[in-house]
Amino acid sequence: MMKTPTANTHLTLLAAITAVLLPLSAAANETAFNPHQLYEDNCASCHGSDHGGYLAPALNADTLKGRSPTALRTIVMAGSFDTLMPPFYGKLTDDEIRGVIKHLQTTPKLPNPAWTIDDMKKSLKVYVSDESKLPEKPTYAIDNMDDVIGVAARGKYGRGEGSRAIFINSKTHQKIGEVPTGTAAHIIDYNPANPRWAYVKTDTAEIFKVDLYSMQAVRSIKTGYNGPGMGVSRDGKYIMAGSFVPHNAVILNADTLEPLKTFELEGIDPDGKQVSSDSGMIIGTPFADIFAIALENAGQVWVVDLTEGFPVTRITDVGRHLHDAFLTHGGQKLMIASYDDSIVAAIDLKERKIIKKLEAGCVPHVGGGSAVVVDGRTLGFGTNFGDCDKTVVSVWDLDKMEVVKQVPVAGGTESPAAHANAPYVAVDIISKDRRARTIQLIDKKSLEVVKTLDVGGHAYFPEYSADGKFLYVSAGYNGDEVVVYDSTSLEKVASVGMESPAGIFSHGRVRYMTRGLSPDDLAARDGGLPGAKK
């Protein structure tokens, strides 16, 4: 799940108010509490350590100005259906609810707090001191590590026992491991050079190095206060992580998680203003020894070379609110969404320049991306979660860099999934009504919606298994399971229970770095990539 640009995506402002109050039952018996510290410890992971918003909207004196305390109190007491927020009637006293609401309505957005490289070093934890003693092969039955699928389970309250990275064998649809993360897992990535290692980043910007053979965390480090951006280099030697709070990014040694260099994210935006910026997407690529990172507010994409000193090439004027992206053409081309411009910009990472800006519907959010070869041409699919008169999925010809079609869908969408061996492109419908329980399937050839599936909970982040035979979809909130479908018949074949599943990440995808182009496709088109079948 990624940052939303407005209060009417993912969570309404009123529903989000209750997020602040989730942990207060633990403080109910205390005679006094520090409301800001309570917020920082329990709520900032969703609403921002600066009270400026993150996954959920900002909660501060400006955003709550004019709101009726009585109305907010009613929402808190009753809870909000289809969110993580339970009712608090009977759990908190009326005075406690009134007190916290007053605190939020009088607290301004705070200055961006620092989190330095020294803070990162002090936060580094080692759980397994001698990794040479770890098992030499998986301790569970699995034929190929590509078949591992990881799920970011957020937990009932976005923290606690249910917050875990859960791993599944996509051939048997059975859990093969669970790694507790304390706060909600957000991103799972894998080491392209060594199949035993995964990296999990949480809403609170902690990164866990996970041994997939023994299914345990061996190290962790906190790289900021919040922000989901993370990528792994193609040689498996480096991780890059970015933050919303503070406005920086860091390169880590992927083996030790030792921080090597930090970057202050700032620059001239497309309107000529000098700004400090949140970190958007970060991605490693099979194309070269580089990272690409988006500066959300500065409208820039930085290409960081993994050579001495980690020099940066700045690509400017990309868009006014950059966020997520995906790779295509062997990892050479980067397709990055710009919310405020309603475009997806294509960037050539070899030439380090913008190729073209493509029409992309309203508030494009491309998730993990979707590129797939259909009848000899490479098609890209882009989802949109804005409030438009007509919600669409954009289809581009990525060879010619032109719009092919705008496919009407049932509501706002957040992430597409495609695979060379599957006939359909799956998109999640996230609109705040009953349709939020559904995914829609677009036929790759006709480019028409041919099927709608009710997954039984809030639908999130479809992902195909490495071989394309199965489609995994999170049924979050009231569903509390991941649902598995046969990718051709679309019959439900399995479900895997967990608390509030969100992002789904296939281990096989690290070999091709998108959700659509398979290793075999790339071998045929581009001469192959490391690890591709030939």
Short mmCIF file of C-alpha atoms in Angstrom, two decimals:
data_model
loop_
_atom_site.label_atom_id
_atom_site.label_comp_id
_atom_site.label_asym_id
_atom_site.label_seq_id
_atom_site.Cartn_x
_atom_site.Cartn_y
_atom_site.Cartn_z
CA MET A 1 0.00 0.00 0.00
CA MET A 2 1.37 3.36 -0.94
CA LYS A 3 0.87 6.94 0.03
CA THR A 4 -2.43 8.46 -1.09
CA PRO A 5 -2.54 11.99 -2.46
CA THR A 6 -5.94 13.00 -1.11
CA ALA A 7 -8.16 12.25 1.82
CA ASN A 8 -10.79 10.60 -0.33
CA THR A 9 -8.53 7.73 -1.45
CA HIS A 10 -8.16 4.59 0.69
CA LEU A 11 -9.48 6.24 3.88
CA THR A 12 -11.80 9.14 4.44
CA LEU A 13 -10.60 11.77 6.87
CA LEU A 14 -13.25 10.93 9.44
CA ALA A 15 -12.50 7.23 9.30
CA ALA A 16 -8.82 7.94 9.72
CA ILE A 17 -9.42 9.86 12.94
CA THR A 18 -10.03 6.59 14.70
CA ALA A 19 -6.56 5.37 13.76
CA VAL A 20 -5.09 7.71 16.32
CA LEU A 21 -7.12 6.15 19.06
CA LEU A 22 -6.34 2.50 18.44
CA PRO A 23 -3.75 2.14 21.20
CA LEU A 24 -5.47 4.28 23.78
CA SER A 25 -7.14 1.38 25.53
CA ALA A 26 -3.69 0.46 26.83
CA ALA A 27 -3.42 3.92 28.36
CA ALA A 28 -6.94 3.99 29.75
CA ASN A 29 -5.82 2.99 33.21
CA GLU A 30 -3.10 5.61 33.38
CA THR A 31 -3.85 8.80 35.22
CA ALA A 32 -1.98 10.88 32.65
CA PHE A 33 -0.32 10.40 29.32
CA ASN A 34 1.68 12.37 26.80
CA PRO A 35 -0.65 12.50 23.79
CA HIS A 36 2.08 13.33 21.29
CA GLN A 37 4.26 10.44 22.41
CA LEU A 38 1.24 8.17 22.27
CA TYR A 39 0.62 9.37 18.74
CA GLU A 40 4.27 8.85 17.78
CA ASP A 41 4.44 5.37 19.25
CA ASN A 42 1.18 4.09 17.83
CA CYS A 43 -0.25 6.26 15.07
CA ALA A 44 2.54 8.01 13.18
CA SER A 45 3.23 4.94 11.05
CA CYS A 46 -0.02 5.67 9.19
CA HIS A 47 -0.56 9.40 9.74
CA GLY A 48 3.04 10.63 9.69
CA SER A 49 5.43 11.56 12.48
CA ASP A 50 4.93 15.19 11.51
CA HIS A 51 1.11 14.87 11.68
CA GLY A 52 1.24 15.49 7.92
CA GLY A 53 -0.25 12.21 6.66
CA TYR A 54 1.19 9.07 5.10
CA LEU A 55 -0.95 6.01 4.33
CA ALA A 56 -3.81 7.77 6.08
CA PRO A 57 -4.63 11.49 5.98
CA ALA A 58 -2.94 14.22 8.00
CA LEU A 59 -4.29 14.84 11.50
CA ASN A 60 -3.48 18.35 12.66
CA ALA A 61 -4.99 21.72 13.46
CA ASP A 62 -5.30 22.72 9.80
CA THR A 63 -6.82 19.51 8.45
CA LEU A 64 -9.28 19.24 11.35
CA LYS A 65 -10.17 22.93 11.42
CA GLY A 66 -13.92 23.41 11.59
CA ARG A 67 -14.63 19.76 12.28
CA SER A 68 -17.20 19.16 14.96
CA PRO A 69 -15.65 17.46 18.01
CA THR A 70 -19.01 15.81 18.60
CA ALA A 71 -19.05 14.34 15.09
CA LEU A 72 -15.47 13.10 15.45
CA ARG A 73 -16.33 11.60 18.82
CA THR A 74 -19.26 9.74 17.30
CA ILE A 75 -17.03 8.25 14.59
CA VAL A 76 -14.51 7.12 17.18
CA MET A 77 -17.14 5.50 19.36
CA ALA A 78 -18.84 3.70 16.45
CA GLY A 79 -15.74 2.81 14.44
CA SER A 80 -15.62 2.69 10.65
CA PHE A 81 -16.64 -0.26 8.53
CA ASP A 82 -14.13 -1.57 5.97
CA THR A 83 -11.12 0.02 7.62
CA LEU A 84 -8.75 -1.08 10.38
CA MET A 85 -10.72 1.00 12.88
CA PRO A 86 -12.90 -0.83 15.46
CA PRO A 87 -15.55 0.86 17.64
CA PHE A 88 -14.20 2.27 20.89
CA TYR A 89 -17.44 2.54 22.81
CA GLY A 90 -16.87 0.74 26.10
CA LYS A 91 -13.10 0.60 25.63
CA LEU A 92 -12.26 4.25 26.22
CA THR A 93 -13.94 6.73 28.51
CA ASP A 94 -15.68 9.69 27.02
CA ASP A 95 -13.15 12.02 28.63
CA GLU A 96 -10.26 10.16 27.01
CA ILE A 97 -11.84 10.41 23.57
CA ARG A 98 -12.56 14.12 24.03
CA GLY A 99 -9.00 14.74 25.25
CA VAL A 100 -7.26 13.13 22.28
CA ILE A 101 -9.52 14.83 19.76
CA LYS A 102 -8.75 18.18 21.38
CA HIS A 103 -5.03 17.43 21.18
CA LEU A 104 -5.23 16.68 17.45
CA GLN A 105 -7.32 19.76 16.72
CA THR A 106 -4.75 22.00 18.42
CA THR A 107 -1.53 20.40 17.15
CA PRO A 108 -0.02 21.91 13.98
CA LYS A 109 1.89 19.98 11.35
CA LEU A 110 5.32 19.54 12.93
CA PRO A 111 8.77 20.17 11.43
CA ASN A 112 10.35 17.18 9.73
CA PRO A 113 12.29 15.32 12.45
CA ALA A 114 15.81 14.10 11.75
CA TRP A 115 16.94 10.48 11.51
CA THR A 116 20.66 10.48 10.81
CA ILE A 117 23.09 7.81 9.70
CA ASP A 118 24.21 7.57 13.34
CA ASP A 119 20.59 6.95 14.38
CA MET A 120 20.42 4.19 11.79
CA LYS A 121 23.62 2.57 13.05
CA LYS A 122 22.33 2.62 16.63
CA SER A 123 19.06 0.98 15.52
CA LEU A 124 20.80 -1.99 13.84
CA LYS A 125 19.88 -5.27 15.52
CA VAL A 126 21.49 -8.67 14.98
CA TYR A 127 19.34 -11.72 15.72
CA VAL A 128 21.65 -14.36 14.22
CA SER A 129 25.30 -13.63 14.94
CA ASP A 130 26.77 -16.43 12.80
CA GLU A 131 24.91 -16.79 9.50
CA SER A 132 27.25 -19.59 8.41
CA LYS A 133 25.35 -21.87 10.78
CA LEU A 134 22.06 -21.32 8.99
CA PRO A 135 20.69 -24.30 7.01
CA GLU A 136 22.14 -24.85 3.55
CA LYS A 137 18.75 -25.48 1.96
CA PRO A 138 15.09 -24.79 2.74
CA THR A 139 13.76 -26.50 5.86
CA TYR A 140 10.42 -27.11 4.13
CA ALA A 141 9.35 -28.82 0.93
CA ILE A 142 9.69 -26.65 -2.17
CA ASP A 143 10.96 -27.43 -5.67
CA ASN A 144 12.02 -23.92 -6.70
CA MET A 145 12.47 -20.75 -4.66
CA ASP A 146 10.79 -18.84 -7.50
CA ASP A 147 7.57 -20.42 -6.22
CA VAL A 148 7.75 -18.42 -2.98
CA ILE A 149 5.15 -15.68 -2.63
CA GLY A 150 5.42 -13.16 0.19
CA VAL A 151 2.45 -11.30 1.66
CA ALA A 152 2.59 -8.13 3.74
CA ALA A 153 0.06 -8.87 6.49
CA ARG A 154 -0.75 -5.61 8.24
CA GLY A 155 -2.45 -7.03 11.32
CA LYS A 156 -5.77 -5.94 12.76
CA TYR A 157 -4.46 -2.61 14.03
CA GLY A 158 -1.51 -2.12 11.71
CA ARG A 159 0.75 -3.45 14.46
CA GLY A 160 1.00 -6.25 16.95
CA GLU A 161 0.87 -10.02 16.64
CA GLY A 162 -0.87 -10.01 13.26
CA SER A 163 1.73 -7.75 11.62
CA ARG A 164 3.93 -10.20 9.73
CA ALA A 165 5.59 -11.11 6.48
CA ILE A 166 3.96 -14.39 5.49
CA PHE A 167 5.47 -16.68 2.87
CA ILE A 168 3.55 -19.22 0.77
CA ASN A 169 4.50 -22.01 -1.61
CA SER A 170 2.54 -21.03 -4.71
CA LYS A 171 2.48 -24.62 -5.98
CA THR A 172 0.74 -25.99 -2.88
CA HIS A 173 -0.81 -22.74 -1.55
CA GLN A 174 0.46 -23.61 1.94
CA LYS A 175 2.20 -21.27 4.36
CA ILE A 176 5.89 -22.08 4.63
CA GLY A 177 6.90 -19.36 7.08
CA GLU A 178 5.94 -16.25 9.05
CA VAL A 179 8.23 -13.47 10.25
CA PRO A 180 6.85 -11.05 12.89
CA THR A 181 7.53 -7.40 12.04
CA GLY A 182 5.95 -5.55 14.99
CA THR A 183 4.34 -2.94 12.79
CA ALA A 184 2.65 -3.48 9.44
CA ALA A 185 4.81 -4.96 6.72
CA HIS A 186 4.65 -2.87 3.55
CA ILE A 187 7.18 -4.01 0.94
CA ILE A 188 8.86 -7.39 0.38
CA ASP A 189 11.78 -7.64 -2.03
CA TYR A 190 14.22 -10.43 -2.79
CA ASN A 191 17.93 -10.71 -3.45
CA PRO A 192 18.35 -11.38 -7.20
CA ALA A 193 21.79 -12.98 -6.68
CA ASN A 194 20.96 -15.28 -3.75
CA PRO A 195 17.50 -16.87 -3.46
CA ARG A 196 17.71 -17.38 0.30
CA TRP A 197 17.43 -13.70 1.22
CA ALA A 198 14.34 -11.50 1.38
CA TYR A 199 14.01 -7.96 2.69
CA VAL A 200 10.87 -6.68 4.39
CA LYS A 201 10.19 -3.00 4.99
CA THR A 202 7.48 -1.84 7.40
CA ASP A 203 5.31 1.27 7.66
CA THR A 204 7.73 2.50 10.33
CA ALA A 205 10.70 2.23 7.92
CA GLU A 206 12.31 -0.79 9.55
CA ILE A 207 14.01 -3.23 7.21
CA PHE A 208 14.32 -6.91 8.14
CA LYS A 209 16.80 -9.19 6.42
CA VAL A 210 15.01 -12.55 6.26
CA ASP A 211 16.54 -15.97 5.70
CA LEU A 212 13.97 -17.77 3.55
CA TYR A 213 15.59 -21.16 4.17
CA SER A 214 14.95 -21.07 7.92
CA MET A 215 12.18 -18.45 7.79
CA GLN A 216 13.63 -16.09 10.38
CA ALA A 217 14.85 -12.51 10.53
CA VAL A 218 18.61 -12.33 10.97
CA ARG A 219 19.03 -8.53 11.16
CA SER A 220 17.01 -5.33 11.13
CA ILE A 221 17.60 -1.59 10.89
CA LYS A 222 15.36 1.46 11.13
CA THR A 223 16.00 3.81 8.21
CA GLY A 224 13.53 6.60 9.09
CA TYR A 225 10.16 7.23 10.70
CA ASN A 226 7.99 6.15 7.77
CA GLY A 227 8.10 5.65 4.02
CA PRO A 228 7.85 2.47 1.94
CA GLY A 229 10.52 2.94 -0.74
CA MET A 230 13.05 0.10 -1.06
CA GLY A 231 15.01 -1.60 -3.83
CA VAL A 232 17.72 -4.26 -4.14
CA SER A 233 20.58 -4.03 -6.65
CA ARG A 234 20.88 -6.65 -9.36
CA ASP A 235 24.10 -8.08 -7.84
CA GLY A 236 22.43 -8.36 -4.42
CA LYS A 237 25.11 -6.23 -2.75
CA TYR A 238 23.11 -3.09 -1.95
CA ILE A 239 19.73 -1.96 -0.68
CA MET A 240 18.41 1.56 -1.13
CA ALA A 241 15.65 2.80 1.17
CA GLY A 242 13.78 6.10 1.19
CA SER A 243 11.60 7.93 3.69
CA PHE A 244 8.70 10.35 3.79
CA VAL A 245 9.87 11.43 7.24
CA PRO A 246 12.63 12.56 7.16
CA HIS A 247 13.25 13.58 3.56
CA ASN A 248 16.20 11.36 2.84
CA ALA A 249 17.35 8.06 1.39
CA VAL A 250 20.13 5.68 2.35
CA ILE A 251 22.20 2.97 0.67
CA LEU A 252 22.82 -0.09 2.85
CA ASN A 253 25.13 -3.06 2.61
CA ALA A 254 22.63 -5.84 1.81
CA ASP A 255 24.58 -8.43 3.83
CA THR A 256 25.09 -6.47 7.05
CA LEU A 257 22.44 -3.71 6.66
CA GLU A 258 25.20 -1.24 7.52
CA PRO A 259 24.31 2.25 6.21
CA LEU A 260 26.88 3.45 3.66
CA LYS A 261 25.62 6.81 2.42
CA THR A 262 22.60 9.06 2.90
CA PHE A 263 21.06 11.43 0.38
CA GLU A 264 19.09 14.58 1.17
CA LEU A 265 16.08 14.58 -1.13
CA GLU A 266 15.69 18.12 -2.40
CA GLY A 267 15.74 20.02 -5.66
CA ILE A 268 13.96 22.37 -8.05
CA ASP A 269 10.43 21.22 -8.83
CA PRO A 270 8.73 21.57 -12.26
CA ASP A 271 7.34 24.96 -11.19
CA GLY A 272 10.80 26.32 -10.38
CA LYS A 273 10.58 26.08 -6.60
CA GLN A 274 13.30 24.66 -4.35
CA VAL A 275 11.64 21.93 -2.29
CA SER A 276 12.46 19.19 0.18
CA SER A 277 10.88 15.95 -0.96
CA ASP A 278 9.39 12.66 0.17
CA SER A 279 10.93 9.53 -1.31
CA GLY A 280 8.78 7.86 -3.93
CA MET A 281 9.56 4.56 -5.59
CA ILE A 282 13.04 3.04 -5.43
CA ILE A 283 13.93 0.30 -7.84
CA GLY A 284 16.94 -1.80 -8.76
CA THR A 285 17.13 -3.04 -12.32
CA PRO A 286 18.56 -6.06 -14.15
CA PHE A 287 19.75 -3.61 -16.81
CA ALA A 288 22.65 -2.01 -14.90
CA ASP A 289 24.31 -1.50 -11.52
CA ILE A 290 22.11 1.44 -10.59
CA PHE A 291 19.16 2.46 -8.46
CA ALA A 292 16.38 4.79 -9.62
CA ILE A 293 14.60 6.85 -6.98
CA ALA A 294 11.69 9.27 -7.40
CA LEU A 295 11.60 12.55 -5.50
CA GLU A 296 7.84 12.84 -5.10
CA ASN A 297 7.55 16.57 -4.48
CA ALA A 298 10.54 17.73 -6.55
CA GLY A 299 9.36 15.96 -9.70
CA GLN A 300 12.77 14.42 -10.29
CA VAL A 301 14.11 10.91 -10.82
CA TRP A 302 17.65 10.32 -9.62
CA VAL A 303 19.79 7.56 -11.12
CA VAL A 304 22.38 6.43 -8.57
CA ASP A 305 25.44 4.60 -9.88
CA LEU A 306 26.74 1.83 -7.65
CA THR A 307 30.33 2.93 -7.99
CA GLU A 308 32.65 4.72 -5.57
CA GLY A 309 30.88 7.62 -3.93
CA PHE A 310 27.48 6.61 -5.42
CA PRO A 311 27.26 9.50 -7.93
CA VAL A 312 23.81 10.79 -8.93
CA THR A 313 22.35 11.78 -12.29
CA ARG A 314 19.27 14.01 -11.89
CA ILE A 315 16.43 13.77 -14.41
CA THR A 316 14.22 16.82 -13.90
CA ASP A 317 10.71 17.99 -14.84
CA VAL A 318 9.33 14.44 -14.78
CA GLY A 319 6.01 15.35 -13.08
CA ARG A 320 4.45 17.26 -10.21
CA HIS A 321 3.76 14.37 -7.83
CA LEU A 322 5.77 11.26 -8.58
CA HIS A 323 5.12 8.00 -6.84
CA ASP A 324 5.33 4.39 -8.06
CA ALA A 325 6.88 2.88 -11.18
CA PHE A 326 7.73 -0.32 -13.03
CA LEU A 327 10.39 -1.51 -15.47
CA THR A 328 10.16 -2.92 -18.95
CA HIS A 329 12.41 -3.85 -21.90
CA GLY A 330 14.94 -5.75 -19.86
CA GLY A 331 14.88 -3.11 -17.16
CA GLN A 332 16.09 -0.30 -19.42
CA LYS A 333 12.85 1.65 -19.49
CA LEU A 334 11.22 3.05 -16.35
CA MET A 335 7.50 3.91 -16.35
CA ILE A 336 6.73 6.31 -13.50
CA ALA A 337 3.36 7.69 -12.42
CA SER A 338 2.72 11.38 -11.77
CA TYR A 339 -0.47 11.92 -9.77
CA ASP A 340 -1.11 15.61 -10.37
CA ASP A 341 -0.35 15.56 -14.10
CA SER A 342 -2.30 12.36 -14.80
CA ILE A 343 0.58 11.01 -16.85
CA VAL A 344 3.08 8.18 -16.80
CA ALA A 345 6.54 9.29 -17.86
CA ALA A 346 8.76 6.86 -19.76
CA ILE A 347 12.45 7.21 -18.89
CA ASP A 348 15.39 5.59 -20.68
CA LEU A 349 17.77 4.54 -17.90
CA LYS A 350 20.61 4.03 -20.39
CA GLU A 351 20.34 7.51 -21.90
CA ARG A 352 19.08 8.93 -18.59
CA LYS A 353 16.42 11.06 -20.16
CA ILE A 354 12.65 11.25 -20.58
CA ILE A 355 11.40 9.40 -23.67
CA LYS A 356 7.78 10.54 -23.56
CA LYS A 357 4.96 11.48 -21.20
CA LEU A 358 1.90 9.29 -21.77
CA GLU A 359 -1.74 9.95 -20.92
CA ALA A 360 -2.61 7.81 -17.91
CA GLY A 361 -6.16 8.53 -16.72
CA CYS A 362 -6.86 10.21 -13.40
CA VAL A 363 -4.30 9.97 -10.55
CA PRO A 364 -2.26 7.09 -11.97
CA HIS A 365 -0.97 4.54 -9.47
CA VAL A 366 0.81 1.72 -11.29
CA GLY A 367 1.62 -0.41 -8.24
CA GLY A 368 4.23 -3.04 -9.06
CA GLY A 369 3.53 -2.52 -12.73
CA SER A 370 2.32 -4.71 -15.53
CA ALA A 371 4.07 -5.27 -18.86
CA VAL A 372 3.35 -8.21 -21.10
CA VAL A 373 4.02 -9.18 -24.71
CA VAL A 374 0.77 -9.61 -26.69
CA ASP A 375 0.86 -10.50 -30.39
CA GLY A 376 4.41 -9.27 -30.75
CA ARG A 377 4.09 -5.91 -29.01
CA THR A 378 4.86 -4.99 -25.43
CA LEU A 379 1.79 -3.65 -23.65
CA GLY A 380 1.85 -1.83 -20.33
CA PHE A 381 -1.21 -1.49 -18.07
CA GLY A 382 -1.67 1.37 -15.62
CA THR A 383 -4.24 1.66 -12.85
CA ASN A 384 -5.79 4.90 -11.53
CA PHE A 385 -7.39 5.65 -8.19
CA GLY A 386 -8.55 9.21 -8.73
CA ASP A 387 -12.12 10.52 -8.64
CA CYS A 388 -12.83 10.83 -12.34
CA ASP A 389 -16.03 10.99 -14.32
CA LYS A 390 -14.90 7.80 -16.00
CA THR A 391 -12.47 5.46 -14.26
CA VAL A 392 -10.19 3.60 -16.63
CA VAL A 393 -7.16 1.35 -16.92
CA SER A 394 -4.65 2.81 -19.35
CA VAL A 395 -3.01 0.55 -21.95
CA TRP A 396 0.19 1.65 -23.69
CA ASP A 397 2.28 0.22 -26.50
CA LEU A 398 5.66 0.36 -24.78
CA ASP A 399 7.60 -0.24 -28.00
CA LYS A 400 6.05 2.77 -29.78
CA MET A 401 5.34 4.67 -26.54
CA GLU A 402 1.76 5.50 -27.39
CA VAL A 403 -1.68 5.05 -25.82
CA VAL A 404 -3.52 2.01 -27.17
CA LYS A 405 -6.74 2.19 -25.17
CA GLN A 406 -8.42 3.48 -22.02
CA VAL A 407 -10.39 0.51 -20.64
CA PRO A 408 -13.44 1.47 -18.53
CA VAL A 409 -13.53 -0.30 -15.16
CA ALA A 410 -15.90 -0.36 -12.17
CA GLY A 411 -13.98 2.05 -9.94
CA GLY A 412 -10.63 3.35 -8.79
CA THR A 413 -7.81 0.84 -9.12
CA GLU A 414 -4.42 0.53 -7.44
CA SER A 415 -2.33 -2.25 -8.92
CA PRO A 416 -2.36 -4.39 -12.10
CA ALA A 417 -0.97 -7.88 -12.60
CA ALA A 418 -0.16 -9.68 -15.85
CA HIS A 419 1.83 -12.72 -16.88
CA ALA A 420 2.99 -14.15 -20.20
CA ASN A 421 1.25 -17.45 -19.39
CA ALA A 422 -2.06 -16.00 -18.17
CA PRO A 423 -4.83 -14.73 -20.46
CA TYR A 424 -5.99 -11.86 -18.24
CA VAL A 425 -4.70 -8.67 -16.70
CA ALA A 426 -6.08 -8.39 -13.17
CA VAL A 427 -6.83 -5.04 -11.51
CA ASP A 428 -8.09 -4.37 -7.98
CA ILE A 429 -11.17 -2.18 -7.51
CA ILE A 430 -10.62 -0.04 -4.40
CA SER A 431 -13.60 2.33 -4.52
CA LYS A 432 -15.23 2.79 -1.12
CA ASP A 433 -18.36 0.77 -1.64
CA ARG A 434 -19.18 -2.88 -2.23
CA ARG A 435 -17.08 -2.87 -5.40
CA ALA A 436 -13.98 -2.57 -3.23
CA ARG A 437 -14.37 -6.32 -2.68
CA THR A 438 -13.77 -7.08 -6.35
CA ILE A 439 -11.10 -7.51 -8.96
CA GLN A 440 -11.75 -7.18 -12.66
CA LEU A 441 -10.11 -9.25 -15.39
CA ILE A 442 -9.15 -7.65 -18.71
CA ASP A 443 -8.60 -9.96 -21.67
CA LYS A 444 -5.07 -9.31 -22.98
CA LYS A 445 -6.12 -9.56 -26.62
CA SER A 446 -9.53 -7.84 -26.73
CA LEU A 447 -8.60 -5.31 -24.01
CA GLU A 448 -12.12 -5.61 -22.59
CA VAL A 449 -13.25 -6.43 -19.05
CA VAL A 450 -14.54 -9.99 -19.24
CA LYS A 451 -14.99 -11.01 -15.60
CA THR A 452 -15.54 -9.52 -12.15
CA LEU A 453 -14.68 -11.56 -9.04
CA ASP A 454 -15.81 -10.85 -5.49
CA VAL A 455 -12.86 -11.85 -3.28
CA GLY A 456 -14.78 -11.58 0.00
CA GLY A 457 -12.86 -8.67 1.52
CA HIS A 458 -11.23 -5.42 0.48
CA ALA A 459 -9.41 -6.41 -2.74
CA TYR A 460 -5.74 -5.49 -2.93
CA PHE A 461 -2.65 -6.13 -5.06
CA PRO A 462 -3.24 -9.10 -7.37
CA GLU A 463 -0.09 -11.07 -8.21
CA TYR A 464 0.55 -14.08 -10.42
CA SER A 465 2.62 -17.06 -9.34
CA ALA A 466 6.00 -17.35 -11.05
CA ASP A 467 4.66 -19.82 -13.61
CA GLY A 468 1.49 -17.80 -14.22
CA LYS A 469 -0.83 -20.67 -13.34
CA PHE A 470 -2.37 -19.01 -10.27
CA LEU A 471 -3.58 -15.55 -9.35
CA TYR A 472 -3.22 -14.42 -5.75
CA VAL A 473 -5.37 -11.57 -4.38
CA SER A 474 -5.50 -10.04 -0.91
CA ALA A 475 -8.96 -9.95 0.67
CA GLY A 476 -8.14 -7.50 3.43
CA TYR A 477 -10.03 -5.86 6.28
CA ASN A 478 -13.11 -8.02 6.80
CA GLY A 479 -11.85 -10.83 4.56
CA ASP A 480 -8.60 -11.63 6.40
CA GLU A 481 -7.33 -14.03 3.77
CA VAL A 482 -5.42 -14.29 0.53
CA VAL A 483 -7.57 -15.87 -2.16
CA VAL A 484 -6.08 -18.02 -4.94
CA TYR A 485 -7.62 -18.49 -8.40
CA ASP A 486 -6.76 -20.64 -11.38
CA SER A 487 -5.47 -18.04 -13.82
CA THR A 488 -7.31 -19.50 -16.81
CA SER A 489 -10.62 -20.81 -15.44
CA LEU A 490 -10.74 -18.16 -12.68
CA GLU A 491 -12.09 -20.78 -10.31
CA LYS A 492 -11.16 -20.31 -6.65
CA VAL A 493 -8.69 -23.03 -5.68
CA ALA A 494 -7.48 -22.04 -2.21
CA SER A 495 -7.39 -19.42 0.52
CA VAL A 496 -4.73 -18.59 3.11
CA GLY A 497 -5.85 -16.90 6.34
CA MET A 498 -4.03 -13.92 7.88
CA GLU A 499 -4.87 -10.54 9.43
CA SER A 500 -5.44 -7.75 6.89
CA PRO A 501 -3.24 -8.88 4.00
CA ALA A 502 -2.10 -6.19 1.60
CA GLY A 503 0.87 -6.30 -0.82
CA ILE A 504 1.73 -9.62 -2.52
CA PHE A 505 5.23 -10.18 -3.89
CA SER A 506 6.36 -13.11 -6.05
CA HIS A 507 9.95 -14.29 -5.61
CA GLY A 508 9.98 -15.18 -9.31
CA ARG A 509 9.45 -11.54 -10.23
CA VAL A 510 12.99 -10.55 -9.20
CA ARG A 511 14.23 -12.32 -12.30
CA TYR A 512 12.36 -9.99 -14.61
CA MET A 513 11.46 -7.03 -12.37
CA THR A 514 7.93 -6.47 -13.66
CA ARG A 515 4.68 -8.33 -13.21
CA GLY A 516 4.29 -9.35 -16.83
CA LEU A 517 7.40 -10.07 -18.89
CA SER A 518 8.65 -13.56 -18.11
CA PRO A 519 12.32 -14.62 -18.12
CA ASP A 520 11.65 -16.60 -21.28
CA ASP A 521 10.21 -13.53 -23.00
CA LEU A 522 13.24 -11.48 -22.10
CA ALA A 523 15.63 -14.20 -23.24
CA ALA A 524 13.96 -14.13 -26.64
CA ARG A 525 13.63 -10.34 -26.91
CA ASP A 526 16.73 -8.98 -25.23
CA GLY A 527 19.35 -11.70 -25.18
CA GLY A 528 18.44 -12.89 -21.72
CA LEU A 529 19.10 -11.73 -18.19
CA PRO A 530 21.09 -13.28 -15.36
CA GLY A 531 19.09 -16.26 -14.13
CA ALA A 532 16.73 -16.39 -17.10
CA LYS A 533 15.93 -19.72 -18.71
CA LYS A 534 17.57 -20.07 -22.12
#
